[in-house]
Amino acid sequence: MSNETAKMSLGGKDYEFPVLKATTGPDVIDIRKLYAQTNNFTLDPGFTSTASCESNLTFIDGGEGVLLHGGYPIGQLAEHSSFMETSYLLLNGTLPSKNELKEFKTTITNHTMLHEQLAKFFSGFRRDAHPMAIMCGVVGALSAFYHDSTDINDPEHRRISSHRLIAKMPTIAAMAYKYSIGQPFVYPDNTLSYPGNFLRMTFGVPAEEYEVDPVIERAMDRIFILHADHEQNASTSTVRLAGSSGANPFACIAAGIACLWGPAHGGANEAALNMLREIGTVDRIPEYIARAKDKNDPFRLMGFGHRVYKNYDPRATVMQKTADEVLSKLGVTDPIFDVARELEQIALNDPYFVEKKLYPNVDFYSGIILSAIGFPTEMFTVLFALARTVGWVAQWNEMISDPGQKIGRPRQLYTGPAQRDYIPIDKR
Ligand code: CMC
């Protein structure tokens, strides 16, 4: 806390509110006593000026294009760290020692299998169901199987359920994919890395050996790191809000998956690739740029713009580099990569995008990489959910362990009718 206060005048009275200091980034005006003192609420529907919690996990400076986990820049983590190490960092607040990392990896590896009965859940879905629908259902169903880790007041239960969620997501994601293409499920292989195991469960078949390509394995791991956490975004806030009522972690993560699915959030990677395919060739770009700028057309450039970043999304920089590496390793010459690059250049130089500070976000290039690796577009958001699970779990844990934690209960500006008497139907 600082000695600084924010002063406010309302109805002829003066009020003073404390200002809480951030380590870096904007300080906040603590208005927790505002209603008790003034009988007024504040209104901020999209949370554009409102901090919903205190957190020490992730920091974003949207103006500068900075993203830090535990203080470490995302570019450095993507370059030098691994998804397992970044997960440890998010869950524990510090980078692990060699032994700590080894132990963490072993713990996660030991939880990769699903309860065998859960496999039957998949056959209840239509084969053409969206894998996000399947994931939502199956993750929610985990709470029906792992009763021994749903006491949210027990730190050990919280630890085990967190590990289970991180470990089982790749298995669930791969099973959702296998189910959609009618191939048998492939069980986890605990000798492989986290991304390697996921690739084998997704693209391997029981009839053949599957060899993990180290370039693809590294790219997959990097994509997971880039999606691991992103402060109080919509799905994370959903997980926190669901968890604030005391709901079990599996149910909370299922809620986060549902929120992530929307095209304005995690669904944008699928929408971005579909858009690039629809554009198809460089000569059609101006037509789409014009549509994106037309107020009467609901079309938006998917993979562009961000609520927080008013600069290049630092994850997009790494993603573009990774796309280069993967395409050249696989020898893929996908014309949509040229469309993407050209579209980016045109948009970055167009006054509409410049004035509104609309830059490529993490989803602009991720679809190109995932498609080159062999994932169908429906799987893109599933991969986002897989990786974001660690962020959701870390944020959920942070919230539950806070002694001042309260159920999230926003208020409203009521604009409906004032009290009136009921009119019997024959008198209306
Ligand atoms: N194409 C064209 N115009 C845009 C775009 C876009 N992609 N994004 C924002 N604008 C315009 C918008 O029309 C508005 O113009 P005006 O002020 O004249 O009404 C202005 O820019 C501000 O937009 P907003 O919708 O008020 O901004 P927001 O902060 O509420 O929305 C966003 C952020 C990400 C939902 C939005 O930029 C968008 O819809 N982008 C496309 C979807 C996308 O790529 N989403 C992925 C986000 S990153 C991954 C994730 O978080 O999951």
Tab-separated table of N, CA, C and O in Angstrom, residues 143-221:
chain	number	residue	atom	x	y	z
A	143	SER	N	-14.551	-34.867	-12.472
A	143	SER	CA	-14.928	-34.738	-11.055
A	143	SER	C	-15.771	-35.923	-10.587
A	143	SER	O	-15.903	-36.164	-9.400
A	144	ALA	N	-16.331	-36.669	-11.541
A	144	ALA	CA	-17.095	-37.863	-11.159
A	144	ALA	C	-16.166	-39.057	-10.944
A	144	ALA	O	-16.588	-40.108	-10.470
A	145	PHE	N	-14.889	-38.908	-11.302
A	145	PHE	CA	-13.950	-40.030	-11.221
A	145	PHE	C	-12.878	-39.839	-10.152
A	145	PHE	O	-12.343	-40.795	-9.631
A	146	TYR	N	-12.538	-38.600	-9.879
A	146	TYR	CA	-11.394	-38.365	-8.979
A	146	TYR	C	-11.852	-37.666	-7.707
A	146	TYR	O	-11.397	-36.573	-7.387
A	147	HIS	N	-12.765	-38.341	-6.995
A	147	HIS	CA	-13.326	-37.762	-5.773
A	147	HIS	C	-12.263	-37.490	-4.723
A	147	HIS	O	-12.447	-36.652	-3.856
A	148	ASP	N	-11.175	-38.250	-4.813
A	148	ASP	CA	-10.139	-38.131	-3.777
A	148	ASP	C	-9.307	-36.858	-3.924
A	148	ASP	O	-8.365	-36.659	-3.170
A	149	SER	N	-9.652	-35.995	-4.891
A	149	SER	CA	-8.865	-34.753	-4.994
A	149	SER	C	-9.776	-33.547	-5.236
A	149	SER	O	-9.392	-32.595	-5.900
A	150	THR	N	-10.985	-33.598	-4.693
A	150	THR	CA	-11.907	-32.477	-4.942
A	150	THR	C	-12.208	-31.632	-3.697
A	150	THR	O	-13.066	-30.755	-3.747
A	151	ASP	N	-11.485	-31.916	-2.585
A	151	ASP	CA	-11.678	-31.061	-1.406
A	151	ASP	C	-10.810	-29.814	-1.574
A	151	ASP	O	-9.610	-29.825	-1.316
A	152	ILE	N	-11.433	-28.744	-1.982
A	152	ILE	CA	-10.649	-27.557	-2.347
A	152	ILE	C	-9.966	-26.899	-1.147
A	152	ILE	O	-9.053	-26.092	-1.305
A	153	ASN	N	-10.410	-27.245	0.068
A	153	ASN	CA	-9.773	-26.643	1.257
A	153	ASN	C	-8.529	-27.404	1.688
A	153	ASN	O	-7.840	-26.973	2.608
A	154	ASP	N	-8.264	-28.527	1.042
A	154	ASP	CA	-7.095	-29.331	1.392
A	154	ASP	C	-6.000	-29.066	0.346
A	154	ASP	O	-6.155	-29.439	-0.829
A	155	PRO	N	-4.881	-28.433	0.754
A	155	PRO	CA	-3.831	-28.094	-0.226
A	155	PRO	C	-3.317	-29.319	-0.987
A	155	PRO	O	-2.951	-29.207	-2.167
A	156	GLU	N	-3.302	-30.479	-0.327
A	156	GLU	CA	-2.813	-31.685	-0.999
A	156	GLU	C	-3.785	-32.106	-2.115
A	156	GLU	O	-3.372	-32.500	-3.201
A	157	HIS	N	-5.073	-31.992	-1.830
A	157	HIS	CA	-6.076	-32.284	-2.867
A	157	HIS	C	-5.908	-31.318	-4.037
A	157	HIS	O	-6.004	-31.705	-5.199
A	158	ARG	N	-5.678	-30.061	-3.707
A	158	ARG	CA	-5.527	-29.056	-4.770
A	158	ARG	C	-4.300	-29.367	-5.627
A	158	ARG	O	-4.322	-29.234	-6.844
A	159	ARG	N	-3.226	-29.807	-4.950
A	159	ARG	CA	-1.989	-30.108	-5.659
A	159	ARG	C	-2.219	-31.294	-6.611
A	159	ARG	O	-1.875	-31.244	-7.784
A	160	ILE	N	-2.867	-32.336	-6.073
A	160	ILE	CA	-3.071	-33.543	-6.895
A	160	ILE	C	-4.023	-33.253	-8.060
A	160	ILE	O	-3.771	-33.659	-9.200
A	161	SER	N	-5.100	-32.515	-7.793
A	161	SER	CA	-6.037	-32.254	-8.902
A	161	SER	C	-5.371	-31.383	-9.965
A	161	SER	O	-5.610	-31.561	-11.168
A	162	SER	N	-4.513	-30.453	-9.530
A	162	SER	CA	-3.791	-29.611	-10.509
A	162	SER	C	-2.908	-30.489	-11.393
A	162	SER	O	-2.890	-30.341	-12.623
A	163	HIS	N	-2.164	-31.385	-10.757
A	163	HIS	CA	-1.271	-32.269	-11.529
A	163	HIS	C	-2.081	-33.163	-12.465
A	163	HIS	O	-1.709	-33.388	-13.612
A	164	ARG	N	-3.198	-33.665	-11.948
A	164	ARG	CA	-4.026	-34.544	-12.795
A	164	ARG	C	-4.512	-33.791	-14.030
A	164	ARG	O	-4.475	-34.316	-15.145
A	165	LEU	N	-4.977	-32.573	-13.821
A	165	LEU	CA	-5.510	-31.812	-14.955
A	165	LEU	C	-4.425	-31.566	-16.009
A	165	LEU	O	-4.646	-31.792	-17.201
A	166	ILE	N	-3.246	-31.119	-15.551
A	166	ILE	CA	-2.159	-30.830	-16.505
A	166	ILE	C	-1.763	-32.115	-17.239
A	166	ILE	O	-1.533	-32.110	-18.442
A	167	ALA	N	-1.698	-33.210	-16.497
A	167	ALA	CA	-1.238	-34.478	-17.084
A	167	ALA	C	-2.261	-35.101	-18.017
A	167	ALA	O	-1.899	-35.706	-19.033
A	168	LYS	N	-3.539	-34.968	-17.697
A	168	LYS	CA	-4.555	-35.696	-18.468
A	168	LYS	C	-5.084	-34.922	-19.685
A	168	LYS	O	-5.715	-35.507	-20.558
A	169	MET	N	-4.832	-33.626	-19.720
A	169	MET	CA	-5.344	-32.840	-20.850
A	169	MET	C	-4.846	-33.358	-22.198
A	169	MET	O	-5.639	-33.488	-23.137
A	170	PRO	N	-3.519	-33.643	-22.348
A	170	PRO	CA	-3.076	-34.149	-23.658
A	170	PRO	C	-3.766	-35.473	-24.010
A	170	PRO	O	-4.102	-35.707	-25.173
A	171	THR	N	-3.974	-36.316	-23.001
A	171	THR	CA	-4.615	-37.609	-23.264
A	171	THR	C	-6.051	-37.374	-23.749
A	171	THR	O	-6.494	-37.972	-24.735
A	172	ILE	N	-6.771	-36.471	-23.063
A	172	ILE	CA	-8.160	-36.178	-23.446
A	172	ILE	C	-8.205	-35.543	-24.834
A	172	ILE	O	-9.028	-35.905	-25.676
A	173	ALA	N	-7.294	-34.583	-25.083
A	173	ALA	CA	-7.268	-33.895	-26.386
A	173	ALA	C	-7.016	-34.902	-27.513
A	173	ALA	O	-7.701	-34.888	-28.546
A	174	ALA	N	-6.035	-35.785	-27.303
A	174	ALA	CA	-5.710	-36.776	-28.340
A	174	ALA	C	-6.874	-37.743	-28.538
A	174	ALA	O	-7.200	-38.112	-29.678
A	175	MET	N	-7.529	-38.132	-27.451
A	175	MET	CA	-8.661	-39.058	-27.567
A	175	MET	C	-9.820	-38.407	-28.337
A	175	MET	O	-10.497	-39.062	-29.125
A	176	ALA	N	-10.043	-37.115	-28.087
A	176	ALA	CA	-11.121	-36.403	-28.796
A	176	ALA	C	-10.844	-36.447	-30.301
A	176	ALA	O	-11.741	-36.651	-31.119
A	177	TYR	N	-9.563	-36.274	-30.659
A	177	TYR	CA	-9.177	-36.306	-32.072
A	177	TYR	C	-9.347	-37.710	-32.656
A	177	TYR	O	-9.949	-37.892	-33.720
A	178	LYS	N	-8.812	-38.700	-31.940
A	178	LYS	CA	-8.890	-40.085	-32.422
A	178	LYS	C	-10.345	-40.497	-32.609
A	178	LYS	O	-10.692	-41.178	-33.570
A	179	TYR	N	-11.184	-40.076	-31.668
A	179	TYR	CA	-12.601	-40.441	-31.763
A	179	TYR	C	-13.213	-39.863	-33.037
A	179	TYR	O	-13.945	-40.540	-33.749
A	180	SER	N	-12.843	-38.618	-33.355
A	180	SER	CA	-13.456	-37.956	-34.513
A	180	SER	C	-13.039	-38.607	-35.833
A	180	SER	O	-13.766	-38.537	-36.813
A	181	ILE	N	-11.851	-39.254	-35.841
A	181	ILE	CA	-11.435	-39.873	-37.114
A	181	ILE	C	-11.606	-41.395	-37.091
A	181	ILE	O	-11.198	-42.094	-38.010
A	182	GLY	N	-12.180	-41.890	-36.007
A	182	GLY	CA	-12.506	-43.316	-35.952
A	182	GLY	C	-11.312	-44.227	-35.746
A	182	GLY	O	-11.368	-45.416	-36.063
A	183	GLN	N	-10.224	-43.675	-35.198
A	183	GLN	CA	-9.062	-44.531	-34.922
A	183	GLN	C	-9.026	-44.927	-33.451
A	183	GLN	O	-9.576	-44.208	-32.604
A	184	PRO	N	-8.367	-46.053	-33.122
A	184	PRO	CA	-8.311	-46.449	-31.704
A	184	PRO	C	-7.525	-45.446	-30.866
A	184	PRO	O	-6.621	-44.773	-31.377
A	185	PHE	N	-7.888	-45.334	-29.603
A	185	PHE	CA	-7.137	-44.469	-28.687
A	185	PHE	C	-5.728	-45.034	-28.516
A	185	PHE	O	-5.542	-46.245	-28.493
A	186	VAL	N	-4.761	-44.131	-28.397
A	186	VAL	CA	-3.377	-44.567	-28.144
A	186	VAL	C	-3.046	-44.184	-26.701
A	186	VAL	O	-3.202	-43.026	-26.315
A	187	TYR	N	-2.630	-45.164	-25.914
A	187	TYR	CA	-2.325	-44.896	-24.503
A	187	TYR	C	-1.046	-44.059	-24.381
A	187	TYR	O	-0.184	-44.118	-25.255
A	188	PRO	N	-0.909	-43.313	-23.276
A	188	PRO	CA	0.315	-42.512	-23.108
A	188	PRO	C	1.566	-43.381	-23.021
A	188	PRO	O	1.501	-44.533	-22.597
A	189	ASP	N	2.684	-42.820	-23.450
A	189	ASP	CA	3.979	-43.485	-23.306
A	189	ASP	C	4.817	-42.584	-22.409
A	189	ASP	O	5.267	-41.514	-22.836
A	190	ASN	N	5.030	-43.049	-21.192
A	190	ASN	CA	5.689	-42.190	-20.206
A	190	ASN	C	7.196	-42.065	-20.375
A	190	ASN	O	7.864	-41.399	-19.576
A	191	THR	N	7.737	-42.679	-21.435
A	191	THR	CA	9.163	-42.450	-21.686
A	191	THR	C	9.346	-41.171	-22.507
A	191	THR	O	10.451	-40.678	-22.675
A	192	LEU	N	8.241	-40.661	-23.049
A	192	LEU	CA	8.340	-39.486	-23.935
A	192	LEU	C	8.139	-38.182	-23.160
A	192	LEU	O	7.605	-38.178	-22.050
A	193	SER	N	8.534	-37.081	-23.809
A	193	SER	CA	8.324	-35.759	-23.215
A	193	SER	C	6.837	-35.428	-23.249
A	193	SER	O	6.052	-36.107	-23.930
A	194	TYR	N	6.448	-34.356	-22.585
A	194	TYR	CA	5.035	-33.940	-22.573
A	194	TYR	C	4.516	-33.713	-24.000
A	194	TYR	O	3.517	-34.321	-24.402
A	195	PRO	N	5.218	-32.895	-24.819
A	195	PRO	CA	4.706	-32.708	-26.194
A	195	PRO	C	4.876	-33.951	-27.057
A	195	PRO	O	4.034	-34.239	-27.907
A	196	GLY	N	5.977	-34.684	-26.838
A	196	GLY	CA	6.244	-35.897	-27.630
A	196	GLY	C	5.146	-36.934	-27.407
A	196	GLY	O	4.636	-37.557	-28.349
A	197	ASN	N	4.772	-37.100	-26.154
A	197	ASN	CA	3.724	-38.039	-25.796
A	197	ASN	C	2.401	-37.632	-26.453
A	197	ASN	O	1.670	-38.463	-26.992
A	198	PHE	N	2.132	-36.328	-26.427
A	198	PHE	CA	0.891	-35.839	-27.025
A	198	PHE	C	0.882	-36.106	-28.534
A	198	PHE	O	-0.118	-36.557	-29.099
A	199	LEU	N	2.019	-35.837	-29.196
A	199	LEU	CA	2.092	-36.064	-30.649
A	199	LEU	C	1.861	-37.539	-30.978
A	199	LEU	O	1.135	-37.876	-31.909
A	200	ARG	N	2.452	-38.422	-30.155
A	200	ARG	CA	2.289	-39.855	-30.419
A	200	ARG	C	0.842	-40.297	-30.187
A	200	ARG	O	0.276	-41.054	-30.974
A	201	MET	N	0.223	-39.788	-29.116
A	201	MET	CA	-1.170	-40.177	-28.847
A	201	MET	C	-2.112	-39.651	-29.936
A	201	MET	O	-3.162	-40.204	-30.186
A	202	THR	N	-1.704	-38.537	-30.571
A	202	THR	CA	-2.554	-37.924	-31.602
A	202	THR	C	-2.323	-38.560	-32.970
A	202	THR	O	-3.267	-38.917	-33.672
A	203	PHE	N	-1.057	-38.696	-33.347
A	203	PHE	CA	-0.768	-39.124	-34.722
A	203	PHE	C	-0.291	-40.572	-34.835
A	203	PHE	O	-0.183	-41.108	-35.936
A	204	GLY	N	0.018	-41.212	-33.699
A	204	GLY	CA	0.461	-42.605	-33.744
A	204	GLY	C	-0.729	-43.539	-33.866
A	204	GLY	O	-1.870	-43.163	-33.609
A	205	VAL	N	-0.443	-44.772	-34.269
A	205	VAL	CA	-1.492	-45.814	-34.281
A	205	VAL	C	-0.892	-47.056	-33.621
A	205	VAL	O	0.319	-47.262	-33.681
A	206	PRO	N	-1.739	-47.880	-32.988
A	206	PRO	CA	-1.191	-49.046	-32.280
A	206	PRO	C	-0.441	-50.002	-33.211
A	206	PRO	O	0.441	-50.738	-32.779
A	207	ALA	N	-0.754	-49.973	-34.511
A	207	ALA	CA	-0.157	-50.943	-35.433
A	207	ALA	C	1.282	-50.607	-35.822
A	207	ALA	O	1.990	-51.432	-36.392
A	208	GLU	N	1.713	-49.392	-35.538
A	208	GLU	CA	3.049	-48.980	-36.006
A	208	GLU	C	3.817	-48.228	-34.934
A	208	GLU	O	3.218	-47.619	-34.054
A	209	GLU	N	5.135	-48.254	-35.080
A	209	GLU	CA	5.978	-47.434	-34.202
A	209	GLU	C	5.778	-45.963	-34.582
A	209	GLU	O	5.605	-45.665	-35.770
A	210	TYR	N	5.811	-45.075	-33.619
A	210	TYR	CA	5.722	-43.649	-33.964
A	210	TYR	C	7.005	-42.975	-33.524
A	210	TYR	O	7.419	-43.094	-32.364
A	211	GLU	N	7.647	-42.317	-34.437
A	211	GLU	CA	8.886	-41.622	-34.084
A	211	GLU	C	8.608	-40.131	-33.959
A	211	GLU	O	8.080	-39.522	-34.904
A	212	VAL	N	8.936	-39.574	-32.800
A	212	VAL	CA	8.667	-38.145	-32.587
A	212	VAL	C	9.736	-37.330	-33.304
A	212	VAL	O	10.934	-37.541	-33.101
A	213	ASP	N	9.308	-36.397	-34.154
A	213	ASP	CA	10.239	-35.516	-34.852
A	213	ASP	C	10.651	-34.397	-33.893
A	213	ASP	O	9.794	-33.646	-33.410
A	214	PRO	N	11.959	-34.282	-33.586
A	214	PRO	CA	12.381	-33.308	-32.571
A	214	PRO	C	12.022	-31.856	-32.914
A	214	PRO	O	11.754	-31.061	-32.019
A	215	VAL	N	11.984	-31.512	-34.207
A	215	VAL	CA	11.631	-30.121	-34.582
A	215	VAL	C	10.152	-29.864	-34.267
A	215	VAL	O	9.777	-28.827	-33.710
A	216	ILE	N	9.320	-30.847	-34.583
A	216	ILE	CA	7.877	-30.698	-34.321
A	216	ILE	C	7.628	-30.731	-32.807
A	216	ILE	O	6.810	-29.970	-32.277
A	217	GLU	N	8.372	-31.583	-32.128
A	217	GLU	CA	8.234	-31.697	-30.671
A	217	GLU	C	8.570	-30.358	-29.993
A	217	GLU	O	7.843	-29.871	-29.134
A	218	ARG	N	9.642	-29.751	-30.480
A	218	ARG	CA	10.062	-28.450	-29.911
A	218	ARG	C	9.028	-27.364	-30.240
A	218	ARG	O	8.690	-26.525	-29.407
A	219	ALA	N	8.522	-27.403	-31.492
A	219	ALA	CA	7.520	-26.401	-31.905
A	219	ALA	C	6.260	-26.546	-31.062
A	219	ALA	O	5.684	-25.562	-30.598
A	220	MET	N	5.864	-27.796	-30.834
A	220	MET	CA	4.666	-28.064	-30.024
A	220	MET	C	4.865	-27.530	-28.605
A	220	MET	O	4.000	-26.870	-28.034
A	221	ASP	N	6.045	-27.807	-28.066
A	221	ASP	CA	6.359	-27.374	-26.704
A	221	ASP	C	6.322	-25.851	-26.613
A	221	ASP	O	5.793	-25.271	-25.670
